[in-house]
Coordinates of C-alpha atoms in Angstrom, one line a residue:
M1092 CA 0.4 -5.5 38.7
I1093 CA -2.9 -4.5 37.2
L1094 CA -5.1 -2.4 39.5
W1095 CA -8.7 -2.5 38.2
I1096 CA -10.7 0.3 39.8
N1097 CA -14.3 -0.5 39.4
G1098 CA -17.4 1.4 40.6
T1099 CA -20.6 3.2 39.7
F1100 CA -20.3 6.2 37.5
G1101 CA -19.4 9.1 39.7
S1102 CA -17.7 7.0 42.4
G1103 CA -14.3 8.4 41.7
K1104 CA -12.5 5.8 39.6
T1105 CA -10.7 8.1 37.2
T1106 CA -9.9 10.7 39.8
C1107 CA -8.4 8.0 42.0
A1108 CA -6.4 6.5 39.1
N1109 CA -5.1 10.0 38.2
I1110 CA -3.9 10.6 41.7
L1111 CA -2.3 7.1 41.9
Q1112 CA -0.5 7.7 38.6
K1113 CA 1.1 10.9 39.9
Q1114 CA 2.1 9.3 43.2
L1115 CA 3.3 5.9 42.1
P1116 CA 6.6 5.4 40.4
N1117 CA 6.3 3.8 37.0
A1118 CA 2.5 3.8 36.9
F1119 CA 0.6 3.6 33.6
L1120 CA -3.0 4.6 33.1
Y1121 CA -4.8 2.3 30.7
D1122 CA -8.3 3.4 29.4
P1123 CA -10.4 0.6 28.1
E1124 CA -13.0 3.0 26.9
Q1125 CA -10.8 4.0 24.0
A1126 CA -11.3 0.6 22.4
G1127 CA -15.0 1.1 22.9
F1128 CA -15.0 4.5 21.1
F1129 CA -13.0 2.9 18.3
I1130 CA -15.4 0.0 17.9
R1131 CA -18.4 2.3 18.0
N1132 CA -16.9 4.7 15.4
Q1133 CA -15.9 1.8 13.0
L1134 CA -19.2 0.0 12.9
P1135 CA -22.3 0.9 10.9
E1136 CA -25.0 2.2 13.2
S1137 CA -27.0 -1.0 12.7
L1138 CA -24.2 -3.1 14.2
Q1139 CA -23.5 -0.9 17.2
Q1140 CA -24.5 -2.1 20.6
S1141 CA -26.1 0.3 23.2
D1142 CA -23.0 -0.4 25.4
F1143 CA -19.7 -1.1 23.7
Q1144 CA -18.9 -3.6 26.5
H1145 CA -21.5 -5.9 24.8
H1146 CA -19.2 -6.2 21.8
P1147 CA -17.0 -9.4 22.4
E1148 CA -14.3 -7.6 20.4
W1149 CA -14.1 -4.9 23.2
R1150 CA -13.5 -7.5 25.9
K1151 CA -11.0 -9.5 23.8
F1152 CA -9.0 -6.4 22.8
N1153 CA -8.8 -5.1 26.4
Y1154 CA -7.8 -8.6 27.7
Q1155 CA -5.1 -8.9 25.0
M1156 CA -3.7 -5.3 25.6
L1157 CA -3.6 -5.7 29.3
L1158 CA -1.9 -9.1 29.0
K1159 CA 0.7 -7.6 26.7
I1160 CA 1.3 -4.6 29.0
A1161 CA 1.4 -6.7 32.1
T1162 CA 3.9 -9.2 30.7
S1163 CA 6.1 -6.5 29.2
F1164 CA 5.9 -3.5 31.6
D1165 CA 7.5 -3.4 35.1
G1166 CA 5.1 -1.1 36.8
V1167 CA 1.5 -0.7 38.0
I1168 CA -1.2 -0.6 35.4
L1169 CA -4.2 1.5 36.5
V1170 CA -7.5 0.6 34.9
P1171 CA -10.5 2.8 36.0
M1172 CA -13.5 1.2 34.4
T1173 CA -17.0 0.2 35.4
L1174 CA -17.7 -3.5 34.8
V1175 CA -21.0 -4.8 36.1
D1176 CA -21.6 -7.9 34.1
A1177 CA -20.1 -10.9 35.9
T1178 CA -19.4 -12.7 32.6
Y1179 CA -17.4 -9.7 31.3
V1180 CA -15.5 -9.4 34.6
D1181 CA -14.5 -13.1 34.1
E1182 CA -13.6 -12.6 30.4
I1183 CA -11.1 -9.9 31.3
I1184 CA -10.1 -9.9 34.9
G1185 CA -10.7 -13.6 35.6
R1186 CA -8.9 -14.7 32.4
L1187 CA -5.9 -12.5 33.3
Q1188 CA -5.8 -14.0 36.8
R1189 CA -6.1 -17.5 35.5
E1190 CA -3.0 -16.8 33.4
C1191 CA -1.2 -15.8 36.5
V1192 CA -1.3 -12.0 35.9
D1193 CA -1.5 -10.1 39.2
V1194 CA -4.8 -8.3 39.0
R1195 CA -6.1 -6.5 42.0
H1196 CA -9.8 -5.6 41.8
I1197 CA -11.3 -2.7 43.9
I1198 CA -14.8 -1.3 43.9
L1199 CA -15.3 2.3 44.8
E1200 CA -18.8 2.9 46.1
A1201 CA -20.9 5.8 47.2
N1202 CA -24.6 6.4 47.9
R1203 CA -27.0 7.5 45.3
R1204 CA -27.1 11.1 46.5
T1205 CA -23.3 11.5 46.4
L1206 CA -23.2 9.9 42.9
V1207 CA -25.9 12.2 41.5
K1208 CA -24.2 15.3 43.0
R1209 CA -20.8 14.3 41.5
L1210 CA -22.4 13.5 38.1
N1211 CA -24.1 16.9 38.1
K1212 CA -20.7 18.5 38.7
R1213 CA -19.7 16.8 35.4
F1214 CA -22.6 18.5 33.7
E1215 CA -24.6 15.2 33.5
W1216 CA -28.0 16.7 34.0
F1217 CA -31.4 15.1 34.1
N1218 CA -31.3 11.4 33.4
S1219 CA -27.9 11.1 31.8
W1220 CA -26.4 7.7 30.8
G1221 CA -24.3 7.6 34.0
K1222 CA -27.2 8.4 36.2
S1223 CA -29.4 5.9 34.5
Q1224 CA -26.8 3.2 35.4
I1225 CA -26.7 3.8 39.2
D1226 CA -29.2 1.2 40.2
R1227 CA -27.8 -1.4 37.8
C1228 CA -24.3 -0.9 39.0
Q1229 CA -25.1 -0.8 42.7
S1230 CA -27.2 -4.0 42.4
A1231 CA -24.3 -5.8 40.6
F1232 CA -21.8 -4.7 43.2
E1233 CA -24.1 -6.0 46.0
S1234 CA -24.7 -9.4 44.4
D1235 CA -22.7 -10.4 41.3
I1236 CA -19.4 -8.6 41.3
H1237 CA -17.1 -9.3 44.3
A1238 CA -14.1 -7.3 45.2
E1239 CA -12.9 -5.2 48.2
K1240 CA -15.1 -2.1 48.5
I1241 CA -14.0 1.3 49.5
V1242 CA -16.7 3.8 50.4
T1243 CA -15.9 7.3 49.0
D1244 CA -18.8 9.4 50.2
S1245 CA -17.1 11.4 52.9
Q1246 CA -13.4 10.8 52.0
S1247 CA -11.2 13.3 50.2
K1248 CA -9.9 12.3 46.8
Q1249 CA -6.5 11.9 48.3
D1250 CA -7.8 9.7 51.1
V1251 CA -9.6 7.4 48.6
A1252 CA -6.4 7.0 46.6
R1253 CA -4.4 6.3 49.8
A1254 CA -7.0 3.7 50.9
V1255 CA -6.8 2.0 47.5
A1256 CA -3.0 2.0 47.6
E1257 CA -2.9 0.6 51.1
H1258 CA -5.4 -2.1 50.3
V1259 CA -3.2 -3.5 47.5
G1260 CA 0.1 -2.9 49.3
L1261 CA 1.4 0.1 47.3
T1262 CA 3.3 3.0 48.8
L1263 CA 2.5 6.5 47.5
S1264 CA 5.2 9.2 47.1
S1265 CA 4.6 12.5 48.7
K1266 CA 4.1 14.3 45.3

């Protein structure tokens, strides 16, 4: 199973995935951003997109890697990554699902104040890239991107992870 944890920057995706990885037997944490960093670092500046997700190579690579892992690995693949373009969601998640890969898609959400507070704790001051994406992400999750939503504002990190696990039918260990 692939568990794609989507959400606005600061919603708790990576934190949730890290907790799940520790409390699920045979869980693997997959980071799609690494392909983006590679693409950005290997292209001349004039060919770089403002967001590496705009590179079709990023979407194709992540689709192919997730397909390889999902068909060869007997465990849960955790993917904490913000995806807000419906076409990109379809190119990766939709394509995997059409190929009969079990992909569960969850959106973690929080209000603007909570998101800004969390991003500030990560030293993203002023109008950081993550903060500048809040409205775009929230709008997409309200209209274009459809998945089960879990509100994280007033829940502990452990409670969020537990809610995600319960929603997709996973049992956490007591680690």
